[in-house]
Coordinates of C-alpha atoms in Angstrom, one line a residue:
Chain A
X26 CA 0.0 0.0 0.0
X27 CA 1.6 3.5 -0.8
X28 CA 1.4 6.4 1.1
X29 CA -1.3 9.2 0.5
X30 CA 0.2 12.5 -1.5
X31 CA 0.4 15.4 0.3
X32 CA 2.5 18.7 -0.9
X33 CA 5.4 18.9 1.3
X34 CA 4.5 22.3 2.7
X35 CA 1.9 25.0 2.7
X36 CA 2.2 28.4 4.1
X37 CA 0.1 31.1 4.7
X38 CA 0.2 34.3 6.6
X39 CA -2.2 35.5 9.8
X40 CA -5.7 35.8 9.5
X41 CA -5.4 34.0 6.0
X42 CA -7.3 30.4 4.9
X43 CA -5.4 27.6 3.3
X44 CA -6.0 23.5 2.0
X45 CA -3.7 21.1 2.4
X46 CA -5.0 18.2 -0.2
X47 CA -4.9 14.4 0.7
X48 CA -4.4 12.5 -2.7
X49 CA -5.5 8.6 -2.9
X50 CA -6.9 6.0 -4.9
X51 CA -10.4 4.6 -5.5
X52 CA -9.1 1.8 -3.1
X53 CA -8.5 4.3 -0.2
X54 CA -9.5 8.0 0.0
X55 CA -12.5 7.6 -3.1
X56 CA -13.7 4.8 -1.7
X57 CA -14.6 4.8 2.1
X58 CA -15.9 8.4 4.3
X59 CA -13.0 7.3 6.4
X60 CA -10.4 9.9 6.2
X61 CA -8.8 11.6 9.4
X62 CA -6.4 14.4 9.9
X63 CA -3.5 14.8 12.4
X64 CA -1.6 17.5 13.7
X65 CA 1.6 17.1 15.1
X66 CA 4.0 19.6 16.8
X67 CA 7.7 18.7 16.9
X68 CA 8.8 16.1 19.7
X69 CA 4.9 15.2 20.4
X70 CA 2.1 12.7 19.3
X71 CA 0.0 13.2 16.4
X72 CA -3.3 14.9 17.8
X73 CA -6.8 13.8 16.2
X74 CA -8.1 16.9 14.0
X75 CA -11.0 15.6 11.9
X76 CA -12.3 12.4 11.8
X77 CA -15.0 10.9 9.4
X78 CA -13.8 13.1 6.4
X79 CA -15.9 16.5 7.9
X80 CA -16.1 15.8 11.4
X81 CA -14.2 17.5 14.4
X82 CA -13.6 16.0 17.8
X83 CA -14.7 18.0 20.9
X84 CA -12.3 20.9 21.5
X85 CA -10.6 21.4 18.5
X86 CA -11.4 24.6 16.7
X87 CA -14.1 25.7 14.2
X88 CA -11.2 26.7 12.1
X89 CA -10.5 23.1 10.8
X90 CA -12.7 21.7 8.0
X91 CA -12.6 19.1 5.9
X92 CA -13.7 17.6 2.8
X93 CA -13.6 15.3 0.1
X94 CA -14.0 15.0 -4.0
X95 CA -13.4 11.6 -5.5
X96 CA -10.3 10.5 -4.6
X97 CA -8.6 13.8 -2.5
X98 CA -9.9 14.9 0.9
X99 CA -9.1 18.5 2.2
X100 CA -8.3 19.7 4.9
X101 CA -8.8 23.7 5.6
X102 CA -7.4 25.8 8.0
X103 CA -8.9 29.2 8.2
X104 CA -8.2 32.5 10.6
X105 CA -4.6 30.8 10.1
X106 CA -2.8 31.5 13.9
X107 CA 1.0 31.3 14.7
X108 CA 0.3 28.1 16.7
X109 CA -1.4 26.4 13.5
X110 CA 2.5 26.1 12.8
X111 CA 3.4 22.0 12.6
X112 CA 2.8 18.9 10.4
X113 CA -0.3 17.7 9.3
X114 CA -0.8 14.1 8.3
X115 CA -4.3 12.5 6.5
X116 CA -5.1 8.6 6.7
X117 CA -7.8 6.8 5.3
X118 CA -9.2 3.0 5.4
X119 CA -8.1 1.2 2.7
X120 CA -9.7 -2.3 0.6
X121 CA -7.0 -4.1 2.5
X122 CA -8.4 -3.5 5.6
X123 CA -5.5 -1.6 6.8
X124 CA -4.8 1.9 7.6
X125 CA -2.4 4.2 5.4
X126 CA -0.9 8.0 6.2
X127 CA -0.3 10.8 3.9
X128 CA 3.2 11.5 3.7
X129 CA 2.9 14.9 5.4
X130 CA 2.8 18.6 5.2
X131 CA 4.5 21.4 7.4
X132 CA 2.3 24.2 7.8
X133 CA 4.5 27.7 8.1
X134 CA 2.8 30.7 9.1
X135 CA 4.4 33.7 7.7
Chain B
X17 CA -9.8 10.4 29.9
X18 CA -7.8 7.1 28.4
X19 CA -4.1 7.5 28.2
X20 CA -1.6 5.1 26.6
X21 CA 2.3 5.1 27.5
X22 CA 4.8 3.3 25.6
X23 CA 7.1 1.2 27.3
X24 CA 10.8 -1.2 26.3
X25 CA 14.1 -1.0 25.9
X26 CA 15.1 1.7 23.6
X27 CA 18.2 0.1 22.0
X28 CA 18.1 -2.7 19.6
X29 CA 20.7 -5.1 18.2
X30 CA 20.3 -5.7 14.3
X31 CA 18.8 -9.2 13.6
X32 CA 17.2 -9.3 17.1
X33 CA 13.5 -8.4 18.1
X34 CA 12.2 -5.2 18.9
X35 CA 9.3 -5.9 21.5
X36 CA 7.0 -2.6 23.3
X37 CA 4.4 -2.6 25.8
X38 CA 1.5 -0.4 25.8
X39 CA -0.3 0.4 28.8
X40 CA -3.8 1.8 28.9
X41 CA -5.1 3.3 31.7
X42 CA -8.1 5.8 32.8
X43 CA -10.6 3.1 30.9
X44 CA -10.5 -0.6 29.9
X45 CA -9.1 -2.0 26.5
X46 CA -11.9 -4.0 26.3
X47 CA -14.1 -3.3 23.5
X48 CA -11.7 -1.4 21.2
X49 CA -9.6 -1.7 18.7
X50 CA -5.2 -1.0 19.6
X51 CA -2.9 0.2 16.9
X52 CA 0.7 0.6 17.0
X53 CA 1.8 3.2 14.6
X54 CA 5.8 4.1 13.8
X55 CA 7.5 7.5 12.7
X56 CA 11.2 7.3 11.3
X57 CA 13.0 10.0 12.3
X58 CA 12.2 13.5 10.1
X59 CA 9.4 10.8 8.2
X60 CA 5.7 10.2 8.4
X61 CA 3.6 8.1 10.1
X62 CA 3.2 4.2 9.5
X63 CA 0.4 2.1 10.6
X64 CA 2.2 -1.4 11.5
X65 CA -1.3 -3.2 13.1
X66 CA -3.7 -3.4 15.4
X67 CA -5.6 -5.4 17.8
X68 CA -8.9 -6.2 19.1
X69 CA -9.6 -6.9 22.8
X70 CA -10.4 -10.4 22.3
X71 CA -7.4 -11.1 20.3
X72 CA -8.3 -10.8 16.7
X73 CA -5.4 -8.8 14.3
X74 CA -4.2 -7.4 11.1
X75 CA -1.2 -6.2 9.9
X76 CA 0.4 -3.8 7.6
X77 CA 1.4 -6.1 4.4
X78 CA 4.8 -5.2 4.4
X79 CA 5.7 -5.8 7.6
X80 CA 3.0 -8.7 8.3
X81 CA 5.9 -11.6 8.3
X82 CA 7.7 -9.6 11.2
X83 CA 5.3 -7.9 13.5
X84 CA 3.2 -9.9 16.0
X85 CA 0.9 -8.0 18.8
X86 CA -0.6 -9.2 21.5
X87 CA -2.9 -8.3 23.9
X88 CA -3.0 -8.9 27.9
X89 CA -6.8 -7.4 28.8
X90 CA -5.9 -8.4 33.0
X91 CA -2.9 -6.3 33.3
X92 CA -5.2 -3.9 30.3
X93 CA -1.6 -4.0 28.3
X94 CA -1.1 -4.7 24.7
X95 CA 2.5 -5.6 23.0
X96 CA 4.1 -5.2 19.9
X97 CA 7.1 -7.5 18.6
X98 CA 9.1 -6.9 15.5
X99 CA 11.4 -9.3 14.4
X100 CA 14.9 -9.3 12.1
X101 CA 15.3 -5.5 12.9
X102 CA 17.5 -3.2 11.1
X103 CA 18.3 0.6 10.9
X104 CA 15.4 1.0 9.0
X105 CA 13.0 -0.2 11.3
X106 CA 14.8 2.9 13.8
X107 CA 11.6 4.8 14.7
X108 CA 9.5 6.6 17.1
X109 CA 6.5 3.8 18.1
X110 CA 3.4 5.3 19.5
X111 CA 0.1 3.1 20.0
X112 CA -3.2 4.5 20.2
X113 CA -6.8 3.4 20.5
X114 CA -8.5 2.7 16.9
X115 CA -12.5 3.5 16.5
X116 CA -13.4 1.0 13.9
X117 CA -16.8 0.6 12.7
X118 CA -17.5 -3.2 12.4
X119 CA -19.9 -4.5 9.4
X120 CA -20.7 -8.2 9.3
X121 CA -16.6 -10.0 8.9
X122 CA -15.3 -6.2 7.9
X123 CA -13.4 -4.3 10.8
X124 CA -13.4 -0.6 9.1
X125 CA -10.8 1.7 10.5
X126 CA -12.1 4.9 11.2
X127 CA -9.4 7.2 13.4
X128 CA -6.7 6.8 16.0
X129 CA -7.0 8.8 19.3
X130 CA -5.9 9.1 21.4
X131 CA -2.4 8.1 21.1
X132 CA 1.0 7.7 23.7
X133 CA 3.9 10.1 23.9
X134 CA 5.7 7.9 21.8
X135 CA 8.9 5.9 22.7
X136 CA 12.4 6.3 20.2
X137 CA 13.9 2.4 19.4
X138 CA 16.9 2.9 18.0
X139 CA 18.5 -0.2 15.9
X140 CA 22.3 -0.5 16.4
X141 CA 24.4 -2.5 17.1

């Protein structure tokens, strides 16, 4: 199984919106309303951001969305703040009954 | 609220077995599903396997002929053992609770949280 395509890095500056895309196959991503994002801050766990494709846990904030269209989910960060700054990693379900991870994007705010 | 911790020797020989300890406390691991999940150093995330409480498993292909977890529901523990190591298996391993939604024989991965602090094996000799 290979990992899901992310673009190695995304910036933005304060204040402004921006999508990180999640890029799979029909066999992952296109295929199951199982995609999850994760943000991770250097030296700690990955922390649970969306779940379900659209769905956010209790206590993270209204700022994260997410979507999907075909095979690529989305994940949106709007009102970009200065601790927004760290990886973010997608996973999805796959056919094979396994779980993959994107390969990763750092977030830099300008 | 559940936490995980990580737990095992830190430094592996090449050739020998890498074997971790999760322990889960703050709510039972019955009922869930238990990943262990690896991060190379400056890489992503990998998703080596998880485990039911009642024993079921699956594995990431490419490491399926290696990896073996267990799980130990009266000490509410689950293990990890990776066989043949090498450099390349040098990671961080974290485990973390899996929701799954079940349908008839399919186990359907949903999400991982939450997960441990994460433990560094490093594989030297």
């Amino acid at each position: 199984q290979s990992a899901l395509t992310q673009p190695a890095s995304v910036s933005g500056s304060p204040g402004q919106s921006i999508t990180i895309s999640c890029t799979g196959t029909s066999s992952d991503v296109g295929g199951y309303n199982y995609v999850s994002w994760y943000q991770q801050h250097p030296g700690k766990a990955p922390k649970l951001m969306i779940y379900d494709v659209s769905n956010r846990p209790s206590g993270v904030s209204n700022r994260f969305s997410g979507s999907k269209s075909g095979n690529t989910a989305s994940l949106t960060i709007s009102g970009l703040q200065a601790e927004d700054e760290a990886d973010y990693y997608c996973s999805s379900y796959t056919s094979s009954s396994t779980g993959v991870f994107g390969t990763g994007t750092k977030v830099t705010v300008l | 609220q559940v936490q995980l911790q990580e737990s095992g020797p830190g430094l592996v020989k090449p050739s020998e077995t890498l074997s971790l300890t999760c322990t889960v406390s703050g709510g039972s691991i019955s009922s869930y599903y238990w990943s262990w999940i690896r991060q190379p150093p400056g890489k992503g995330l990998e998703w080596i396997g998880y485990i039911y409480y009642s024993g079921s498993t699956n594995y990431n292909p490419s490491l399926k002929s290696r990896v073996t977890i267990s799980v130990d529901t009266s000490k509410n523990q689950f293990s990890l053992k990776l066989s043949s190591v090498t450099a390349a298996d040098t990671a961080v391993y974290y485990c973390a609770r899996t929701q799954t939604m079940v349908r008839g024989v399919i186990s359907f991965i949903n999400w991982f949280d939450p997960w441990g602090q994460g433990t560094l094996v490093t594989v030297s000799s």
